[in-house]
mmCIF file of C-alpha atoms in Angstrom:
data_model
loop_
_atom_site.group_PDB
_atom_site.id
_atom_site.type_symbol
_atom_site.label_atom_id
_atom_site.label_comp_id
_atom_site.label_asym_id
_atom_site.label_seq_id
_atom_site.Cartn_x
_atom_site.Cartn_y
_atom_site.Cartn_z
ATOM 1 C CA MET A 1 -0.686 21.826 -3.813
ATOM 2 C CA LEU A 2 2.041 23.723 -1.931
ATOM 3 C CA LEU A 3 1.136 21.900 1.284
ATOM 4 C CA LEU A 4 1.299 18.588 -0.564
ATOM 5 C CA MET A 5 4.781 19.344 -1.901
ATOM 6 C CA GLN A 6 5.943 20.376 1.564
ATOM 7 C CA PHE A 7 4.635 17.143 3.063
ATOM 8 C CA LEU A 8 6.206 15.061 0.283
ATOM 9 C CA SER A 9 9.556 16.716 0.980
ATOM 10 C CA LEU A 10 9.313 15.649 4.623
ATOM 11 C CA ILE A 11 8.306 12.115 3.609
ATOM 12 C CA ARG A 12 11.252 11.838 1.215
ATOM 13 C CA ASP A 13 13.615 12.616 4.096
ATOM 14 C CA ILE A 14 11.953 9.908 6.180
ATOM 15 C CA THR A 15 12.223 7.465 3.282
ATOM 16 C CA LEU A 16 15.980 7.953 2.914
ATOM 17 C CA GLU A 17 16.581 7.566 6.648
ATOM 18 C CA THR A 18 14.300 4.535 6.914
ATOM 19 C CA GLN A 19 15.885 2.778 3.942
ATOM 20 C CA SER A 20 19.365 3.254 5.401
ATOM 21 C CA ASN A 21 18.724 2.562 9.081
ATOM 22 C CA GLU A 22 15.677 0.305 9.474
ATOM 23 C CA PRO A 23 16.174 -3.233 8.100
ATOM 24 C CA LYS A 24 12.886 -4.350 9.657
ATOM 25 C CA CYS A 25 10.940 -1.887 7.547
ATOM 26 C CA LEU A 26 10.063 -4.129 4.607
ATOM 27 C CA ALA A 27 8.353 -1.564 2.411
ATOM 28 C CA TYR A 28 7.964 2.198 2.526
ATOM 29 C CA CYS A 29 6.236 3.769 -0.446
ATOM 30 C CA TRP A 30 4.206 6.911 -1.104
ATOM 31 C CA THR A 31 2.392 7.700 -4.340
ATOM 32 C CA THR A 32 0.413 10.521 -5.904
ATOM 33 C CA PRO A 33 -2.328 9.901 -8.503
ATOM 34 C CA VAL A 34 -1.295 9.683 -12.154
ATOM 35 C CA ASP A 35 -4.469 11.479 -13.219
ATOM 36 C CA GLU A 36 -5.141 14.244 -10.716
ATOM 37 C CA ASP A 37 -8.760 14.950 -9.865
ATOM 38 C CA PRO A 38 -9.189 18.676 -9.114
ATOM 39 C CA SER A 39 -12.709 18.249 -7.741
ATOM 40 C CA PRO A 40 -13.382 18.849 -4.028
ATOM 41 C CA ASP A 41 -14.742 15.308 -3.804
ATOM 42 C CA CYS A 42 -11.333 13.800 -4.602
ATOM 43 C CA PRO A 43 -10.746 11.523 -1.546
ATOM 44 C CA ALA A 44 -6.986 11.994 -1.179
ATOM 45 C CA LEU A 45 -3.841 13.230 -2.865
ATOM 46 C CA LEU A 46 -1.568 10.573 -1.367
ATOM 47 C CA GLN A 47 -1.609 6.820 -0.962
ATOM 48 C CA GLY A 48 1.047 5.214 1.203
ATOM 49 C CA LEU A 49 2.157 1.713 2.109
ATOM 50 C CA GLU A 50 4.401 0.938 5.063
ATOM 51 C CA VAL A 51 5.207 -2.668 5.997
ATOM 52 C CA TYR A 52 7.128 -3.628 9.143
ATOM 53 C CA ALA A 53 8.422 -7.012 10.260
ATOM 54 C CA THR A 54 7.312 -6.373 13.851
ATOM 55 C CA GLU A 55 5.134 -3.902 15.722
ATOM 56 C CA ASP A 56 8.200 -2.558 17.558
ATOM 57 C CA ALA A 57 9.844 -1.804 14.210
ATOM 58 C CA LEU A 58 7.052 0.727 13.670
ATOM 59 C CA THR A 59 6.145 2.009 17.111
ATOM 60 C CA ILE A 60 9.661 2.181 18.576
ATOM 61 C CA THR A 61 12.332 2.170 15.864
ATOM 62 C CA HIS A 62 10.598 4.071 13.063
ATOM 63 C CA ARG A 63 8.861 6.641 15.229
ATOM 64 C CA SER A 64 12.149 7.360 17.005
ATOM 65 C CA GLY A 65 13.830 8.390 13.749
ATOM 66 C CA THR A 66 15.122 11.943 13.419
ATOM 67 C CA ALA A 67 13.329 12.638 10.133
ATOM 68 C CA TYR A 68 10.049 11.168 11.394
ATOM 69 C CA LYS A 69 10.097 13.262 14.566
ATOM 70 C CA HIS A 70 10.907 16.360 12.517
ATOM 71 C CA MET A 71 7.887 15.675 10.307
ATOM 72 C CA ARG A 72 5.637 15.362 13.347
ATOM 73 C CA GLU A 73 7.003 18.636 14.741
ATOM 74 C CA VAL A 74 6.332 20.467 11.470
ATOM 75 C CA VAL A 75 2.837 19.008 11.198
ATOM 76 C CA ALA A 76 2.013 19.982 14.783
ATOM 77 C CA ALA A 77 3.353 23.519 14.350
ATOM 78 C CA THR A 78 1.775 24.274 10.970
ATOM 79 C CA SER A 79 -1.358 22.096 10.855
ATOM 80 C CA LEU A 80 0.042 20.770 7.585
ATOM 81 C CA LEU A 81 -2.411 17.889 7.735
ATOM 82 C CA PRO A 82 -4.897 16.615 10.314
ATOM 83 C CA TYR A 83 -3.936 13.658 12.474
ATOM 84 C CA PRO A 84 -6.225 10.695 11.705
ATOM 85 C CA LYS A 85 -9.137 10.396 14.095
ATOM 86 C CA GLY A 86 -8.441 7.435 16.359
ATOM 87 C CA GLY A 87 -4.758 7.394 15.384
ATOM 88 C CA VAL A 88 -2.938 6.020 12.371
ATOM 89 C CA PRO A 89 -4.747 2.855 11.206
ATOM 90 C CA THR A 90 -2.750 -0.371 11.151
ATOM 91 C CA TYR A 91 -3.318 -3.524 9.134
ATOM 92 C CA VAL A 92 -2.154 -7.124 9.020
ATOM 93 C CA PRO A 93 -1.187 -9.109 5.915
ATOM 94 C CA ALA A 94 -3.641 -11.537 4.395
ATOM 95 C CA GLY A 95 -3.346 -13.932 1.503
ATOM 96 C CA SER A 96 -0.099 -14.939 -0.141
ATOM 97 C CA GLY A 97 1.379 -11.722 -1.476
ATOM 98 C CA PHE A 98 5.010 -10.802 -2.091
ATOM 99 C CA LEU A 99 6.983 -7.587 -1.675
ATOM 100 C CA GLY A 100 9.807 -8.464 -4.038
ATOM 101 C CA LYS A 101 11.338 -11.096 -6.237
ATOM 102 C CA ALA A 102 14.711 -12.799 -5.862
ATOM 103 C CA ARG A 103 16.952 -10.500 -7.880
ATOM 104 C CA GLY A 104 20.396 -9.854 -6.449
ATOM 105 C CA LYS A 105 20.769 -9.763 -2.665
ATOM 106 C CA PRO A 106 17.357 -10.070 -0.963
ATOM 107 C CA GLU A 107 18.528 -8.109 2.079
ATOM 108 C CA VAL A 108 19.312 -5.054 -0.065
ATOM 109 C CA PRO A 109 16.274 -2.766 -0.429
ATOM 110 C CA GLU A 110 15.104 -2.052 -3.959
ATOM 111 C CA THR A 111 14.485 1.625 -4.609
ATOM 112 C CA VAL A 112 11.272 2.545 -6.398
ATOM 113 C CA SER A 113 11.832 3.781 -9.954
ATOM 114 C CA ALA A 114 10.161 6.875 -11.363
ATOM 115 C CA GLU A 115 8.601 4.542 -13.947
ATOM 116 C CA ASP A 116 7.045 2.226 -11.353
ATOM 117 C CA TYR A 117 3.256 2.166 -11.394
ATOM 118 C CA PHE A 118 1.059 1.391 -8.404
ATOM 119 C CA VAL A 119 -2.493 0.116 -8.242
ATOM 120 C CA VAL A 120 -4.491 -0.018 -5.012
ATOM 121 C CA ALA A 121 -7.881 -1.732 -5.021
ATOM 122 C CA GLN A 122 -10.078 -2.145 -1.953
ATOM 123 C CA TYR A 123 -13.028 -4.501 -1.659
ATOM 124 C CA THR A 124 -15.530 -4.604 1.194
ATOM 125 C CA THR A 125 -17.422 -7.745 2.123
ATOM 126 C CA PRO A 126 -21.088 -7.690 3.204
ATOM 127 C CA ALA A 127 -21.697 -7.244 6.923
ATOM 128 C CA GLY A 128 -21.238 -10.499 8.806
ATOM 129 C CA ASP A 129 -20.722 -12.564 5.642
ATOM 130 C CA THR A 130 -17.744 -14.723 6.609
ATOM 131 C CA VAL A 131 -18.261 -16.933 3.549
ATOM 132 C CA ALA A 132 -17.833 -13.980 1.181
ATOM 133 C CA ARG A 133 -14.797 -12.824 3.154
ATOM 134 C CA GLY A 134 -13.180 -16.260 3.003
ATOM 135 C CA THR A 135 -13.918 -16.661 -0.690
ATOM 136 C CA LEU A 136 -12.532 -13.201 -1.448
ATOM 137 C CA LEU A 137 -9.285 -14.022 0.355
ATOM 138 C CA ASN A 138 -9.017 -17.354 -1.457
ATOM 139 C CA GLU A 139 -9.487 -15.607 -4.799
ATOM 140 C CA GLU A 140 -6.873 -13.034 -3.778
ATOM 141 C CA GLN A 141 -4.374 -15.815 -3.048
ATOM 142 C CA LEU A 142 -4.906 -17.215 -6.534
ATOM 143 C CA LEU A 143 -4.487 -13.731 -7.995
ATOM 144 C CA ALA A 144 -1.258 -13.140 -6.046
ATOM 145 C CA ARG A 145 0.253 -16.437 -7.206
ATOM 146 C CA GLU A 146 -0.557 -15.570 -10.813
ATOM 147 C CA MET A 147 0.855 -12.066 -10.376
ATOM 148 C CA GLU A 148 4.129 -13.439 -8.993
ATOM 149 C CA ALA A 149 4.657 -15.280 -12.281
ATOM 150 C CA VAL A 150 4.268 -12.064 -14.297
ATOM 151 C CA GLU A 151 7.636 -10.408 -14.888
ATOM 152 C CA ASP A 152 6.394 -6.822 -14.729
ATOM 153 C CA VAL A 153 4.559 -7.304 -11.427
ATOM 154 C CA LEU A 154 7.173 -6.385 -8.823
ATOM 155 C CA ALA A 155 5.002 -6.680 -5.708
ATOM 156 C CA ALA A 156 1.476 -7.682 -4.728
ATOM 157 C CA TRP A 157 0.412 -7.311 -1.110
ATOM 158 C CA CYS A 158 -3.005 -7.871 0.470
ATOM 159 C CA PHE A 159 -3.954 -6.581 3.919
ATOM 160 C CA VAL A 160 -6.930 -6.275 6.249
ATOM 161 C CA PRO A 161 -7.570 -4.154 9.377
ATOM 162 C CA GLY A 162 -5.729 -5.260 12.504
ATOM 163 C CA SER A 163 -9.120 -5.812 14.119
ATOM 164 C CA LEU A 164 -11.861 -7.692 12.280
ATOM 165 C CA GLU A 165 -14.581 -6.649 14.714
ATOM 166 C CA ASP A 166 -16.341 -4.403 12.186
ATOM 167 C CA ASP A 167 -19.360 -5.816 10.398
ATOM 168 C CA GLU A 168 -17.932 -4.851 7.014
ATOM 169 C CA VAL A 169 -14.290 -5.755 6.406
ATOM 170 C CA PRO A 170 -12.245 -3.863 3.791
ATOM 171 C CA ILE A 171 -9.663 -6.035 2.049
ATOM 172 C CA THR A 172 -7.002 -4.066 0.165
ATOM 173 C CA ILE A 173 -4.678 -5.202 -2.620
ATOM 174 C CA PHE A 174 -1.541 -3.160 -3.364
ATOM 175 C CA ILE A 175 0.270 -3.910 -6.645
ATOM 176 C CA ARG A 176 3.605 -2.528 -7.856
ATOM 177 C CA LEU A 177 4.250 -2.687 -11.608
ATOM 178 C CA ALA A 178 7.341 -1.951 -13.697
ATOM 179 C CA GLY A 179 5.460 0.749 -15.604
ATOM 180 C CA ARG A 180 2.070 2.069 -16.597
ATOM 181 C CA TYR A 181 2.184 -0.052 -19.756
ATOM 182 C CA SER A 182 2.262 -3.179 -17.558
ATOM 183 C CA PHE A 183 -1.249 -2.563 -16.278
ATOM 184 C CA ARG A 184 -2.881 -3.578 -19.551
ATOM 185 C CA GLY A 185 -2.458 -7.333 -19.069
ATOM 186 C CA VAL A 186 -2.713 -7.187 -15.283
ATOM 187 C CA GLY A 187 -5.880 -5.115 -15.546
ATOM 188 C CA GLU A 188 -7.561 -7.847 -17.564
ATOM 189 C CA ARG A 189 -6.800 -10.399 -14.846
ATOM 190 C CA MET A 190 -8.017 -8.029 -12.131
ATOM 191 C CA ARG A 191 -11.286 -7.464 -13.971
ATOM 192 C CA LYS A 192 -11.865 -11.217 -14.001
ATOM 193 C CA PHE A 193 -11.055 -11.322 -10.277
ATOM 194 C CA GLU A 194 -13.542 -8.514 -9.638
ATOM 195 C CA ALA A 195 -16.265 -10.154 -11.708
ATOM 196 C CA ASP A 196 -15.932 -13.310 -9.609
ATOM 197 C CA VAL A 197 -16.000 -11.601 -6.202
ATOM 198 C CA LEU A 198 -18.708 -9.059 -7.038
ATOM 199 C CA LYS A 199 -21.081 -11.980 -7.529
ATOM 200 C CA LEU A 200 -20.703 -12.576 -3.768
ATOM 201 C CA GLY A 201 -22.061 -9.142 -2.906
ATOM 202 C CA VAL A 202 -18.555 -7.739 -2.414
ATOM 203 C CA ARG A 203 -18.213 -4.031 -3.292
ATOM 204 C CA GLN A 204 -15.206 -2.252 -4.726
ATOM 205 C CA THR A 205 -14.787 0.695 -2.355
ATOM 206 C CA ARG A 206 -11.506 2.179 -3.592
ATOM 207 C CA PHE A 207 -9.370 2.151 -6.725
ATOM 208 C CA TRP A 208 -6.150 4.112 -7.122
ATOM 209 C CA GLU A 209 -3.455 4.398 -9.779
ATOM 210 C CA GLY A 210 -0.317 6.322 -8.889
ATOM 211 C CA GLN A 211 3.432 6.817 -9.117
ATOM 212 C CA GLY A 212 5.830 7.799 -6.382
ATOM 213 C CA PHE A 213 8.932 6.909 -4.415
ATOM 214 C CA GLY A 214 10.155 4.563 -1.703
ATOM 215 C CA PHE A 215 11.698 1.115 -1.385
ATOM 216 C CA PHE A 216 10.830 -2.570 -1.013
ATOM 217 C CA ARG A 217 12.735 -5.460 0.556
ATOM 218 C CA GLN A 218 12.580 -9.100 -0.464
ATOM 219 C CA VAL A 219 10.638 -11.159 2.115
ATOM 220 C CA ASN A 220 11.830 -14.766 2.356
#
């Protein structure tokens, strides 16, 4: 837990610097689970989402930041956490999600509240089944449009791996809610969504509920 708190402290510094200096970073959010699982089989203690308008905004601008480079130095010197095998995975948006709603000035980033509640659900399509993949994405677009009309849903973003060469393709949905109480109605709609896509042989391979910190920008 001490290592987690140390890493979160470094990430908070990066968040503040990124929010102030990187207008092409559209979302930067890190969450910890609301119900901690102490078992050794718990897959992770953190779930992050970073969205950039361009690849250069990530690889050049963000990774040149003072706080980011300090984090990398600390990690390298202390083995605070292992570097992902094959590098940090990147994804591309899919579907018709939204990162914010038109409230105030869209260019001003909206800071995540301590009450905000995040849900991450990942679904994996059968190997080589392009029909199931296409249907899943179509259903996700319908879900996102419905979510945008719900006041307490502040963001809904769907993404897939940057390369679709793998036989099985994970499709991830990231939802930001105004509070934990908001998940009751949204959860009912998501269960209907899941019931429809699971009939296609799609598997739910990850589900996460958390709270954290960060910011989101309105995407026009």
